[in-house]
Coordinates of C-alpha atoms in Angstrom, one line a residue:
X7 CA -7.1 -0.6 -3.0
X8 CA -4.5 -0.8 -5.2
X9 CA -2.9 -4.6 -4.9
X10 CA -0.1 -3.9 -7.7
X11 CA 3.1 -4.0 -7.3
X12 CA 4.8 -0.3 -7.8
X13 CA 5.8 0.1 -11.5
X14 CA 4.9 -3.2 -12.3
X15 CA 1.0 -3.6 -13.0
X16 CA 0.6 -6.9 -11.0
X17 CA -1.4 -8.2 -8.8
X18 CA 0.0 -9.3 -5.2
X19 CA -0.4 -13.4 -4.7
X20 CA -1.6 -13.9 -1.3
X21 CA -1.9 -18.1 -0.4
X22 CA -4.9 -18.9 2.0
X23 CA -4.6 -22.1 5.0
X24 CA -7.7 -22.4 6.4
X25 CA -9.5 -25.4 6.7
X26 CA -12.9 -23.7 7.7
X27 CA -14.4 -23.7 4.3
X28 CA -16.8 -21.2 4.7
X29 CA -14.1 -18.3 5.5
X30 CA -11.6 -20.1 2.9
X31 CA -14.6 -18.7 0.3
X32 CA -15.1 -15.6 2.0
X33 CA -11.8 -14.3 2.6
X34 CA -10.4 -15.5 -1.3
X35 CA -13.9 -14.0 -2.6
X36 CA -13.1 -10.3 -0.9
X37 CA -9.4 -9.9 -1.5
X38 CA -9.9 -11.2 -5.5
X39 CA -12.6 -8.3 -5.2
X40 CA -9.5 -6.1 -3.6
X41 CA -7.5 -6.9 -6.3
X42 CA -5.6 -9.9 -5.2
X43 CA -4.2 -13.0 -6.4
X44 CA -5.4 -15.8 -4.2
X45 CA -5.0 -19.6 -3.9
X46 CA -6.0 -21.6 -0.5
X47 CA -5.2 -25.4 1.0
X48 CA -7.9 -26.5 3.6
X49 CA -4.5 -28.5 5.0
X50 CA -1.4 -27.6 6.4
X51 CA 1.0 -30.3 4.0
X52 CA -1.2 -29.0 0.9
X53 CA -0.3 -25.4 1.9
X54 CA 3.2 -25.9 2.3
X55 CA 2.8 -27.3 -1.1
X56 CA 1.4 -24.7 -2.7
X57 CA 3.6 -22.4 -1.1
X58 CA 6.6 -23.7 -3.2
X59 CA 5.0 -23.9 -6.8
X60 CA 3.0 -20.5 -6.4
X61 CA 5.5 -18.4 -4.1
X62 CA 2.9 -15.8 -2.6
X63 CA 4.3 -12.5 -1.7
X64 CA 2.3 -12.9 2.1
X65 CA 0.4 -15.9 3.7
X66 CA -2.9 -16.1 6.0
X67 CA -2.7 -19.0 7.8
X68 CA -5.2 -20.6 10.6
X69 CA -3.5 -21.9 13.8
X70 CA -6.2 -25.0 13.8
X71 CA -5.8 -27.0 11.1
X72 CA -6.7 -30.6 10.7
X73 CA -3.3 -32.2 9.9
X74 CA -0.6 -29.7 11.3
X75 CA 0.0 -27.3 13.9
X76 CA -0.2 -23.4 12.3
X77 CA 2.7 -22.2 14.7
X78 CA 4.7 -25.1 13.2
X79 CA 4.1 -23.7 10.0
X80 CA 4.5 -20.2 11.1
X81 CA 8.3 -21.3 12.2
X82 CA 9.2 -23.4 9.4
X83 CA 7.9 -20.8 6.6
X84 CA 9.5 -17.9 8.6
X85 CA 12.4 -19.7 8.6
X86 CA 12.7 -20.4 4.8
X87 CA 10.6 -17.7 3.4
X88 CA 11.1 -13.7 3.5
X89 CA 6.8 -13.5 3.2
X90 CA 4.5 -11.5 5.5
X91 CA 2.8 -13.8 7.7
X92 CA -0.5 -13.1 9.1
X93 CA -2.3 -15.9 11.5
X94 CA -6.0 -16.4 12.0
X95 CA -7.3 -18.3 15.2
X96 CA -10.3 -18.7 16.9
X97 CA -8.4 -18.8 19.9
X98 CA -8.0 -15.2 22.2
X99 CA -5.6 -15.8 24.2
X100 CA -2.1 -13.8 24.5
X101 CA 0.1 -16.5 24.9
X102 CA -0.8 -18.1 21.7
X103 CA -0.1 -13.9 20.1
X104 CA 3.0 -14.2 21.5
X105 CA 4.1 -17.2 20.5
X106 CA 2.9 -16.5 17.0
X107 CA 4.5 -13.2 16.9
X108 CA 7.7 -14.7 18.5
X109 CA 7.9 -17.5 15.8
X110 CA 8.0 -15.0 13.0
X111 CA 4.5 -13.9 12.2
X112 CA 4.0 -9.9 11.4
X113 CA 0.0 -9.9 12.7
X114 CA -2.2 -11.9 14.6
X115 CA -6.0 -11.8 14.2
X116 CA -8.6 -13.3 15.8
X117 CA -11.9 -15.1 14.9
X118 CA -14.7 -13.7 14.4
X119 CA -13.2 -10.4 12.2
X120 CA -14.2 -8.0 10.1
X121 CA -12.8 -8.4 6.0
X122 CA -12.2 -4.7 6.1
X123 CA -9.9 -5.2 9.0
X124 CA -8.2 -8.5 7.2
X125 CA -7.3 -6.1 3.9
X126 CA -6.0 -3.3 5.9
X127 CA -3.9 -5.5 7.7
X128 CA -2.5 -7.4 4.6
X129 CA -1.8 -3.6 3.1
X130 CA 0.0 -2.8 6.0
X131 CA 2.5 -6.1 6.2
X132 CA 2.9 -5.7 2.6
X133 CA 3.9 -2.0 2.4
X134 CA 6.4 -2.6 5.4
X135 CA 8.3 -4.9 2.5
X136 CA 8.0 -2.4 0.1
X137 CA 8.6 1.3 2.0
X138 CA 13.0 0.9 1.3
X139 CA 13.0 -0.3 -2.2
X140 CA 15.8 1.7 -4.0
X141 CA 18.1 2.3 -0.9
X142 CA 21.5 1.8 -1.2
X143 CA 23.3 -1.0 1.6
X144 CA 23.7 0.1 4.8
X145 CA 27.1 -0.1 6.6
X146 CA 26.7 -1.3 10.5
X147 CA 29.1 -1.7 13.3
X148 CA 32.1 -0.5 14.1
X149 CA 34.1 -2.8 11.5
X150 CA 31.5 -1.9 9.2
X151 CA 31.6 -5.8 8.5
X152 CA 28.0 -6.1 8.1
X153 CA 26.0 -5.0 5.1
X154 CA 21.9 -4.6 5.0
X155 CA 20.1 -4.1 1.5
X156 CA 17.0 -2.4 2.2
X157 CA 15.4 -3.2 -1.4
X158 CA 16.8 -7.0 -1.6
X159 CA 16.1 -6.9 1.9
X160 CA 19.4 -9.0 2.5
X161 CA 22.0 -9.5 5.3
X162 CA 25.8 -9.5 4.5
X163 CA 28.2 -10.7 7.4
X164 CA 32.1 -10.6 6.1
X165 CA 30.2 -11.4 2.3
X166 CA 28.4 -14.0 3.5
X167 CA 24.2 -13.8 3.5
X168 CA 22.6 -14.1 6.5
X169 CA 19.5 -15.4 6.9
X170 CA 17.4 -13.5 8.8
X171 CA 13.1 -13.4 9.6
X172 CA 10.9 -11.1 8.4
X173 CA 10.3 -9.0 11.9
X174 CA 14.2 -10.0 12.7
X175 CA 14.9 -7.8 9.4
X176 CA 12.4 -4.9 10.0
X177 CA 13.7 -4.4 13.6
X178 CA 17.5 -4.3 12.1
X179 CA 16.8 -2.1 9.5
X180 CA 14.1 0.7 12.3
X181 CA 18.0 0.8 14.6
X182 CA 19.7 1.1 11.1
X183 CA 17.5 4.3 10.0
X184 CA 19.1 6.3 13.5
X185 CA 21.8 4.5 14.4
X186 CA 23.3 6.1 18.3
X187 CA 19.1 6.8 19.0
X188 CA 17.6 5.0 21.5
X189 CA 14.2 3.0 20.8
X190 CA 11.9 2.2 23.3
X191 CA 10.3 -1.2 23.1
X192 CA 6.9 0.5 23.0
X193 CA 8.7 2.2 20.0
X194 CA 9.5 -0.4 18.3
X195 CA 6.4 -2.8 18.5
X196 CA 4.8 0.1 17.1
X197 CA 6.8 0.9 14.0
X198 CA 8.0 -2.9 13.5
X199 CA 4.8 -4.4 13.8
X200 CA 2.8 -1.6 13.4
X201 CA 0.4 -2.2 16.4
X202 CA -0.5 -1.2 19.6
X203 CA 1.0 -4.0 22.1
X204 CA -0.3 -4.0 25.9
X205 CA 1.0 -7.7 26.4
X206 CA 4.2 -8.7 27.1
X207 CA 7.1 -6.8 25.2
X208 CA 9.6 -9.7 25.6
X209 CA 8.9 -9.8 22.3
X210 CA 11.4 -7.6 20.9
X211 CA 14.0 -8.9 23.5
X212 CA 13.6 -12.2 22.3
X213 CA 14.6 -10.5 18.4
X214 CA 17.7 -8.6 19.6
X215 CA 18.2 -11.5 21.2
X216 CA 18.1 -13.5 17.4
X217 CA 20.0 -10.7 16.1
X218 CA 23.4 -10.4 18.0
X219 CA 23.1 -14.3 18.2
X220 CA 23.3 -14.2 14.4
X221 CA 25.2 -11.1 13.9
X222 CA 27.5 -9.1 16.0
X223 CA 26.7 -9.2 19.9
X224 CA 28.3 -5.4 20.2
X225 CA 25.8 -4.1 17.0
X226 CA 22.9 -3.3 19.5
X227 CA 23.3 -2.4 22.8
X228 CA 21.0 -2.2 25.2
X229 CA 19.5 1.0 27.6
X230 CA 18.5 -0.4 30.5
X231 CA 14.8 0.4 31.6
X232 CA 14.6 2.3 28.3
X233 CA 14.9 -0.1 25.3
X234 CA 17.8 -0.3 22.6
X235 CA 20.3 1.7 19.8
X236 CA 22.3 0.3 17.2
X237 CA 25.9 1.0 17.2
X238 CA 27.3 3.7 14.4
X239 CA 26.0 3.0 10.7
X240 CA 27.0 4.6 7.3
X241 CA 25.0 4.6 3.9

């Protein structure tokens, strides 16, 4: 695996919470051998830390840790950090997927799992940030008031940034690519997330939901029964 950034020669920084010491090594050991840059924190307030001095380009965190709750983590990074965020939890249950995914997280992976699996997935979140460098902004709505920058991966309303999540971002920009097409939400859990969902798909109406809140209620409309379609966009 190549772990460079395009053009650039240099490694990707991935940051590590997990307090289980025994995956920590594992998981840092494998993805150094993949060609990663990786620090860990065993706690949540150390991680947060080290988020801030080392700024990783995507973060595995553990939903258990000893100090702080990992969806707490999950919301407040998500909320201050355009990173790929990948949880780890011993726990299988789809209410805590959903909640993770809802908060802001691109993956969700549960204990016991196979490294391969881990690197594959971490490719993945990190080529979805990647795939639209170089594109031009992207006009949307009917005022053409709102800007996107695939390659800064920035929101403009009326000049002003807006500050949007990672999955909020990727969902905006999949409506911007065919603006007048309807997505299904089977559609779009698969190309936004890049996963096959059989759970609940409030999941993406909770995001559109996000979206008009924080843009333009009339940008997206809704199909009902079917899914949704962004209103007219120009390059």
């Amino acid at each position: 695996m190549n772990a460079s950034l395009p053009g650039k020669g240099q490694p990707k920084k991935l940051l590590l919470i997990e307090d289980e010491e025994a995956i920590a090594d594992i998981l840092s050991y494998a993805l150094r051998k993949e060609g990663y840059t990786v620090r860990s924190a065993s706690t949540g307030a150390a991680g947060l830390r080290l988020l801030e001095q080392y700024q990783p380009d995507l973060l595995l965190l553990d939903v258990m840790l000893p100090d702080m709750d990992g969806f707490d983590i999950c919301r407040r990074v998500a909320s201050e950090h355009a990173i790929p965020i990948i949880m780890l939890t011993a726990r299988d249950e789809l209410i805590d997927k959903i909640v993770g995914l809802e908060l802001g997280a691109d993956d969700y992976m549960t204990k016991p799992f196979d490294i391969r699996e881990v690197a594959a997935r971490i490719k993945a979140a990190l080529r979805r940030t990647q795939r639209h460098d170089g594109r031009s902004r992207i006009k949307l709505g009917e005022r053409m008031h709102i800007q996107l920058d695939p390659a800064a991966r920035e929101v403009f309303k009326d000049g002003h940034e807006i500050k949007l999540k990672p999955k909020e971002f990727e969902l905006l920009l999949l409506l911007s690519e065919a603006p007048g097409r309807v997505f299904t939400r089977e559609e779009i859990l698969s190309q936004v997330w890049e996963m096959d969902y059989d759970g609940d798909l409030r999941t993406v109406d909770v995001h559109v939901q996000r979206l008009r809140k924080k843009l333009d209620t009339s940008l997206i409309d809704t199909v009902f029964g079917v899914g949704y379609k962004l209103r007219g966009a120009k390059p």
